[in-house]
Amino acid sequence: MSVKQIILGILSWKASTGYEIKNEVEYSGRQLGWGKMSYGSIYPTLKELQQEGLITVQESNTTNRITKVYDITSKGWLELESWIEEPSAYPITKDDLLIKMSFWDHVRSSDDDTILISKLEERKNETQNLLNHFLQWENNEVSTIGRVAFFSMDYVKSKLETELKWIEKTLTSIKIGENLKAKDPNNLIRKSSKRKQGSLEINDWSEL
Amino acid sequence: MSVKQIILGILSWKASTGYEIKNEVEYSGRQLGWGKMSYGSIYPTLKELQQEGLITVQESNTTNRITKVYDITSKGWLELESWIEEPSAYPITKDDLLIKMSFWDHVRSSDDDTILISKLEERKNETQNLLNHFLQWENNEVSTIGRVAFFSMDYVKSKLETELKWIEKTLTSIKIGENLKAKDPNNLIRKSSKRKQGSLEINDWSEL
DNA sequence: TTTACCATGTAAAATGTTACATGATTAG
DNA sequence: CTAATCATGTAACATTTTACATGGTAAA
């Protein structure tokens, strides 16, 4: 992963403490689709970055509380620049609902769609929340949006909107019972159904 | 992650060897946005699944070559069913280019967009390839697409199409030099630029 | 005959999360 | 005064990738 670079990047915005870095990842990074970043990840990485000379620390021992403000060094800036120019891996998405839906027809033989519908509706709410968070972030008075960063914001926004449209479309399609392009040329789904029944019968049998 | 469930799910389609599972993940799973799955992940997991009684093995010792065909058991089917009903985490995407773009304005002060343009064009090609792979998969004679799986396919397709449109829009926007909604109310970008210059000057100084 | 594909597996390293421990400061 | 937030950190665990090791089989 790129925990190191994300931390460096956030420090390029503004010198910060470990605690602030986590908040920044979860507030500004949320709409960008970054995940979360745990302290167990942040503090050890800050130590490493410091040892590599990419960041510096300013410790403030006011009364008896230690806070450490980290800032990026010249070496850190160069590291960030060369990382940006490096080739990037194609994005990877871990989407459990989507994975489940691709196994759905083989696993659940029933026509009852209540579970699927509730899952889609839950997803719709979460996505709508993210979009709201996003719009609020975009339009508040403090957010910095650079020329290039704007494009990435625009991307995330259109992705979220596309997702919402898809959910709507899918929900109506389920409710009116459309059949669409479903196909099973090798009868794999029917076979799955039989294999499943077979194995469950054997199981019943052995339980007697 | 859900390596266990993905393997179980693939075995719900069809009994397979470890080698075939990997191919299936990379061929059918590619369009679904699953990442890759390494043998270092597959074989130990198959062993575990077997120990838990979720899958069985059929060893074939033709001549002197061992191949092991794994199949899902009744316990495995039940496990899959209950996994599908479990609540799913909101999707997580790791998109390095997007991350880079969100730091871009702070890190690269130059107006030269050739690097950005080439990165976007590379991304466009990769996404177009994925979409082509997808369409070919969807329209071939062997792919099984169940009723629910169809919806997930539809989702991925519209996501890829949205991305392509965004790239086109962004490239034209860059080329004609649009300014859009970029803003910097707290002068963070200007400050970054100064902090960067400052740190680089100190560095030059110390190198004398 | 040699290249590509089929096939199984392990050990070490990298990467990250969870859960815990600790305590200061601020707002209501 | 007490709840929320600010703040730092570690150790154990979980997960996965990388790199290696090995060899059979089919097609050109």
XYZ file of C-alpha atoms (C1' of nucleotides) in Angstrom:
472
model
C 0.000 0.000 0.000
C 0.942 3.613 0.011
C 0.536 4.571 3.646
C 3.934 6.213 3.490
C 3.042 8.333 0.514
C -0.367 9.266 1.823
C 1.182 10.466 5.078
C 3.826 12.384 3.155
C 1.121 13.842 0.944
C -0.951 14.997 3.879
C 2.126 16.590 5.413
C 2.635 18.377 2.092
C -0.706 20.059 2.731
C 0.148 21.077 6.261
C 2.425 20.066 9.161
C 0.396 17.791 11.448
C 0.370 15.405 14.387
C -0.294 11.689 14.002
C -3.755 12.222 15.358
C -4.509 14.949 12.830
C -3.241 12.774 10.002
C -5.781 10.107 10.883
C -8.578 12.657 10.920
C -7.484 14.118 7.635
C -7.445 10.679 6.026
C -10.929 10.019 7.315
C -12.372 13.424 6.548
C -10.808 14.611 3.308
C -9.761 11.158 2.212
C -13.166 9.642 2.748
C -14.674 11.064 -0.390
C -11.588 10.065 -2.328
C -12.319 6.508 -1.389
C -9.241 5.998 0.764
C -10.000 3.540 3.496
C -9.220 4.152 7.112
C -5.777 4.401 8.591
C -5.170 3.001 12.054
C -2.744 4.361 14.636
C -1.015 1.021 14.522
C -0.185 1.977 10.981
C 0.446 5.681 11.411
C 2.835 5.915 14.340
C 5.284 3.229 13.237
C 5.293 4.735 9.741
C 5.997 8.208 11.094
C 8.979 6.772 12.930
C 10.278 5.161 9.755
C 9.768 8.283 7.662
C 11.707 10.201 10.241
C 14.561 7.708 10.231
C 14.704 7.966 6.453
C 14.947 11.733 6.748
C 11.735 12.389 4.824
C 10.031 14.194 7.705
C 11.065 16.079 10.838
C 9.460 16.387 14.261
C 8.803 19.422 16.367
C 8.095 18.233 19.915
C 6.192 20.581 22.157
C 6.312 19.751 25.855
C 3.784 22.276 27.119
C 3.226 21.535 30.826
C 3.378 17.757 30.885
C 1.831 16.784 27.611
C 3.818 15.745 24.569
C 2.587 16.552 21.101
C 4.684 15.925 18.056
C 4.133 17.954 14.937
C 5.592 16.352 11.844
C 6.661 18.245 8.757
C 8.011 17.199 5.398
C 11.695 17.754 4.549
C 13.328 18.581 1.235
C 14.088 14.894 0.811
C 10.408 14.232 1.476
C 9.320 16.653 -1.229
C 11.611 14.961 -3.725
C 10.297 11.550 -2.711
C 6.719 12.737 -3.257
C 7.594 14.160 -6.645
C 9.223 11.004 -7.870
C 6.388 8.868 -6.482
C 3.891 10.956 -8.438
C 5.834 10.368 -11.625
C 6.121 6.626 -11.041
C 3.716 4.384 -12.942
C 0.571 3.611 -10.944
C -1.103 0.249 -10.565
C -4.602 -0.085 -11.962
C -7.140 0.513 -9.168
C -8.369 -2.370 -7.071
C -11.818 -2.400 -5.523
C -12.963 -4.734 -2.787
C -16.734 -4.776 -3.030
C -18.288 -7.573 -0.995
C -21.840 -6.936 -2.138
C -20.767 -7.207 -5.747
C -18.936 -10.445 -5.042
C -21.966 -11.824 -3.275
C -24.204 -10.868 -6.161
C -22.015 -12.759 -8.581
C -22.498 -15.965 -6.581
C -26.106 -15.252 -5.674
C -27.852 -17.252 -8.403
C -25.847 -20.376 -7.688
C -26.246 -20.220 -3.942
C -29.738 -18.956 -3.267
C -32.295 -20.855 -5.273
C -35.301 -19.068 -3.826
C -37.075 -16.312 -5.721
C -37.473 -14.276 -2.571
C -35.660 -11.008 -3.177
C -36.222 -9.336 0.176
C -32.624 -9.823 1.288
C -31.210 -8.505 -1.965
C -33.532 -5.520 -1.882
C -32.616 -4.601 1.659
C -28.921 -4.909 0.858
C -29.288 -2.624 -2.128
C -31.260 -0.121 -0.120
C -28.649 -0.095 2.599
C -25.979 0.467 -0.016
C -27.999 3.283 -1.505
C -28.129 5.051 1.849
C -24.435 4.686 2.459
C -23.605 5.975 -0.989
C -26.004 8.868 -0.621
C -24.345 9.749 2.698
C -20.954 9.711 1.083
C -22.211 11.958 -1.698
C -23.689 14.365 0.829
C -20.441 14.438 2.771
C -18.716 15.118 -0.500
C -20.969 18.003 -1.537
C -20.699 19.563 1.881
C -16.917 19.293 1.725
C -16.782 20.764 -1.743
C -18.922 23.753 -0.897
C -17.651 24.708 2.537
C -15.459 27.722 3.083
C -12.220 26.049 4.068
C -11.544 23.197 1.676
C -8.630 23.565 -0.663
C -9.278 22.235 -4.148
C -6.400 22.620 -6.536
C -6.738 22.539 -10.282
C -5.784 18.874 -10.605
C -7.404 17.772 -7.345
C -10.643 19.151 -8.741
C -10.566 16.538 -11.460
C -10.269 13.744 -8.931
C -13.204 15.198 -6.983
C -15.190 15.329 -10.168
C -14.366 11.685 -10.806
C -15.510 10.498 -7.407
C -18.693 12.516 -7.706
C -19.636 11.027 -11.034
C -18.818 7.549 -9.760
C -21.129 7.991 -6.781
C -23.897 9.387 -8.948
C -23.549 6.505 -11.387
C -23.822 4.068 -8.516
C -26.992 5.677 -7.201
C -28.558 5.552 -10.639
C -27.612 1.906 -10.976
C -29.180 1.033 -7.637
C -32.428 2.765 -8.562
C -32.544 1.033 -11.899
C -31.772 -2.330 -10.324
C -34.401 -1.965 -7.631
C -37.149 -1.207 -10.141
C -35.948 -3.993 -12.358
C -36.189 -6.448 -9.457
C -39.579 -5.199 -8.405
C -41.183 -5.476 -11.821
C -39.463 -8.833 -12.362
C -37.531 -8.085 -15.530
C -35.473 -10.919 -16.888
C -32.878 -9.035 -18.936
C -29.882 -10.816 -20.407
C -29.568 -13.651 -17.920
C -28.294 -16.783 -19.643
C -26.952 -20.184 -18.709
C -25.677 -21.914 -21.858
C -23.979 -24.761 -20.014
C -26.681 -25.171 -17.421
C -24.217 -24.356 -14.680
C -26.826 -22.770 -12.464
C -29.180 -25.722 -12.800
C -26.270 -28.040 -12.113
C -25.296 -26.032 -9.051
C -28.795 -26.371 -7.799
C -28.632 -30.142 -8.223
C -25.158 -30.445 -6.721
C -26.350 -28.426 -3.791
C -29.462 -30.538 -3.294
C -27.416 -33.689 -3.650
C -24.891 -32.690 -1.040
C -27.592 -31.550 1.353
C -29.436 -34.859 1.010
C -26.276 -36.799 1.745
C -25.898 -34.633 4.766
C -29.437 -35.294 5.991
C -28.836 -38.956 5.459
C -25.660 -39.081 7.514
C -27.339 -37.217 10.318
C -29.921 -39.968 10.843
C -10.569 -10.199 2.994
C -12.811 -12.850 1.617
C -10.430 -15.234 -0.091
C -12.198 -18.096 1.620
C -15.606 -17.055 0.391
C -14.417 -16.297 -3.126
C -12.884 -19.751 -3.380
C -16.039 -21.314 -1.991
C -18.092 -19.259 -4.429
C -16.034 -20.367 -7.411
C -16.382 -23.970 -6.296
C -20.146 -23.380 -6.165
C -19.940 -22.703 -9.896
C -17.931 -25.796 -10.650
C -15.525 -28.235 -8.967
C -11.991 -27.046 -9.760
C -8.275 -27.362 -9.077
C -6.271 -24.650 -7.332
C -4.811 -23.668 -10.655
C -8.239 -23.314 -12.228
C -9.455 -21.223 -9.326
C -6.707 -18.720 -9.942
C -7.595 -18.506 -13.622
C -11.251 -18.110 -12.858
C -10.521 -15.276 -10.445
C -8.428 -13.568 -13.063
C -10.716 -14.189 -16.007
C -14.279 -13.947 -14.740
C -13.349 -11.994 -11.646
C -11.338 -9.433 -13.551
C -14.339 -7.530 -14.785
C -15.868 -7.711 -11.346
C -12.908 -5.815 -10.070
C -11.550 -8.574 -7.874
C -7.833 -8.297 -7.655
C -5.517 -11.162 -8.258
C -5.180 -14.195 -6.073
C -1.759 -15.731 -5.609
C -1.015 -19.412 -5.112
C 0.487 -18.482 -1.777
C -3.033 -17.513 -0.868
C -4.981 -20.225 -2.658
C -3.288 -23.462 -1.613
C -3.091 -22.786 2.121
C -6.714 -21.637 2.072
C -7.809 -24.787 0.270
C -6.119 -26.797 3.002
C -7.956 -24.855 5.697
C -11.318 -25.124 3.951
C -10.799 -28.848 3.736
C -9.931 -29.123 7.425
C -13.074 -27.199 8.266
C -15.081 -29.635 6.171
C -16.327 -26.985 3.755
C -14.764 -28.626 0.704
C -13.614 -32.102 -0.331
C -10.778 -33.280 -2.558
C -10.744 -35.807 -5.333
C -7.117 -36.722 -6.014
C -6.303 -38.176 -9.391
C -2.936 -39.881 -9.690
C -2.878 -40.457 -13.438
C 0.596 -41.828 -14.271
C 2.811 -39.853 -11.963
C 1.097 -36.530 -11.850
C -1.110 -35.398 -8.987
C -4.085 -33.150 -9.598
C -6.548 -32.323 -6.885
C -10.069 -31.359 -7.780
C -11.875 -29.571 -4.988
C -15.632 -29.500 -4.534
C -17.931 -27.798 -2.088
C -19.669 -29.837 0.662
C -23.082 -29.362 2.228
C -21.418 -27.508 5.065
C -19.776 -25.318 2.440
C -23.099 -24.490 0.820
C -24.514 -23.461 4.170
C -21.460 -21.348 4.906
C -21.867 -19.565 1.560
C -25.532 -18.944 2.207
C -24.971 -17.429 5.607
C -22.065 -15.337 4.306
C -24.300 -13.892 1.609
C -26.834 -12.871 4.230
C -24.242 -11.279 6.489
C -23.925 -7.498 6.345
C -21.271 -6.353 3.875
C -18.658 -3.681 4.425
C -18.847 -0.620 2.214
C -16.481 -1.066 -0.742
C -12.895 0.066 -0.524
C -10.984 1.249 -3.566
C -7.246 1.671 -3.808
C -6.660 4.054 -6.671
C -3.098 5.351 -6.764
C -3.643 7.744 -9.644
C -6.522 9.368 -7.789
C -4.425 9.707 -4.652
C -1.609 11.229 -6.644
C -3.976 13.690 -8.273
C -5.187 14.872 -4.900
C -1.635 15.809 -3.908
C -0.622 17.003 -7.348
C -1.211 20.734 -6.927
C 0.791 20.909 -3.720
C 3.703 18.892 -5.000
C 4.187 19.850 -8.632
C 4.263 23.586 -9.052
C 4.944 23.530 -12.774
C 2.180 24.117 -15.319
C 3.508 21.369 -17.535
C 0.742 18.798 -17.849
C 2.484 16.243 -20.047
C 2.915 13.747 -17.218
C -0.688 14.057 -16.098
C -1.926 13.706 -19.649
C 0.110 10.605 -20.304
C -1.087 9.060 -17.056
C -4.689 9.716 -17.963
C -4.193 8.313 -21.412
C -2.617 5.185 -20.027
C -5.539 4.793 -17.671
C -7.950 5.283 -20.525
C -6.338 2.437 -22.436
C -6.402 0.091 -19.474
C -10.036 0.873 -18.749
C -10.955 0.448 -22.394
C -9.216 -2.938 -22.388
C -11.155 -4.000 -19.324
C -14.388 -2.909 -20.948
C -13.528 -4.850 -24.100
C -12.707 -7.923 -22.054
C -16.007 -7.432 -20.320
C -18.066 -7.143 -23.504
C -16.360 -10.146 -25.003
C -17.110 -12.148 -21.850
C -20.705 -11.026 -21.762
C -21.388 -11.916 -25.373
C -19.536 -15.179 -25.741
C -21.282 -18.499 -25.901
C -20.169 -20.044 -22.648
C -20.501 -17.453 -19.895
C -23.143 -18.060 -17.306
C -24.950 -14.910 -16.220
C -27.645 -15.459 -13.643
C -30.451 -13.053 -12.956
C -28.730 -11.367 -10.014
C -25.207 -11.674 -11.418
C -26.474 -9.740 -14.416
C -27.065 -6.727 -12.200
C -23.492 -6.780 -10.948
C -22.253 -6.989 -14.527
C -24.415 -4.050 -15.416
C -22.913 -2.118 -12.533
C -19.343 -2.748 -13.548
C -20.139 -1.820 -17.124
C -21.661 1.506 -16.213
C -18.763 2.223 -13.864
C -16.235 1.616 -16.628
C -18.206 3.732 -19.078
C -18.467 6.550 -16.578
C -14.741 6.426 -16.050
C -14.022 6.636 -19.758
C -16.312 9.630 -20.120
C -14.594 11.305 -17.181
C -11.163 10.782 -18.682
C -12.250 12.264 -22.014
C -13.802 15.250 -20.309
C -10.750 15.767 -18.131
C -8.319 15.551 -21.022
C -10.187 18.197 -23.027
C -10.508 20.334 -19.948
C -6.748 20.194 -19.404
C -5.968 20.896 -23.033
C -8.154 23.967 -23.302
C -6.941 25.152 -19.894
C -10.253 25.419 -18.090
C -10.057 26.586 -14.522
C -13.294 25.176 -13.086
C -13.985 25.278 -9.373
C -10.421 25.245 -8.084
C -10.166 27.253 -4.885
C -7.680 27.849 -2.083
C -9.370 29.895 0.658
C -6.578 29.433 3.182
C -3.781 29.749 0.681
C -2.623 26.249 1.485
C -1.298 25.624 -1.976
C 0.648 28.866 -2.051
C 1.992 28.058 1.383
C 2.983 24.570 0.289
C 4.875 26.081 -2.569
C 6.763 28.368 -0.197
C 7.417 25.612 2.356
C 8.748 23.479 -0.428
C 11.001 26.208 -1.771
C 12.195 26.975 1.712
C 13.112 23.417 2.493
C 14.842 22.978 -0.834
C 16.902 26.115 -0.298
C 18.001 24.920 3.113
C 18.984 21.715 1.442
C 21.046 23.483 -1.242
C 22.711 25.490 1.470
C 23.713 22.471 3.491
C 25.097 20.808 0.412
C 27.666 23.563 -0.148
C 12.470 -29.904 -29.114
C 11.360 -26.146 -26.985
C 7.865 -23.053 -25.611
C 3.726 -22.397 -23.439
C 0.657 -23.956 -20.348
C -0.843 -27.128 -16.471
C -0.170 -28.000 -11.653
C 1.236 -27.987 -6.610
C 3.320 -26.110 -2.919
C 6.308 -23.380 0.867
C 9.006 -19.855 3.510
C 9.886 -15.290 4.317
C 8.672 -10.697 4.005
C 5.534 -7.047 3.768
C 1.579 -4.859 5.240
C -1.950 -3.689 8.093
C -5.638 -4.162 11.810
C -7.296 -4.958 16.482
C -7.121 -4.412 20.963
C -5.053 -2.629 24.600
C -2.796 0.893 27.731
C -2.384 5.630 29.150
C -3.419 10.178 30.132
C -4.348 15.571 29.044
C -7.569 19.054 27.700
C -11.835 21.221 26.559
C -16.734 22.037 26.153
C -21.322 21.589 28.118
C -17.836 17.272 36.831
C -18.128 14.386 33.197
C -18.225 13.308 28.482
C -16.053 14.055 24.271
C -12.094 14.917 22.036
C -7.029 15.299 21.709
C -2.912 12.599 21.750
C 0.732 8.801 21.662
C 2.047 4.344 21.407
C 2.771 -1.107 21.362
C 2.170 -6.149 20.852
C -0.148 -9.747 18.969
C -2.592 -11.248 15.256
C -4.275 -11.639 10.481
C -3.710 -11.460 5.777
C -1.414 -11.540 1.490
C 2.325 -11.146 -1.762
C 6.847 -12.393 -3.472
C 9.972 -15.411 -4.707
C 11.365 -19.701 -4.983
C 11.301 -24.829 -6.031
C 9.604 -28.564 -8.836
C 8.047 -31.085 -12.596
C 4.240 -33.003 -16.202
C 1.888 -32.310 -20.658
C 0.529 -30.472 -25.063
C 1.250 -27.875 -29.169
C 4.298 -25.571 -32.732
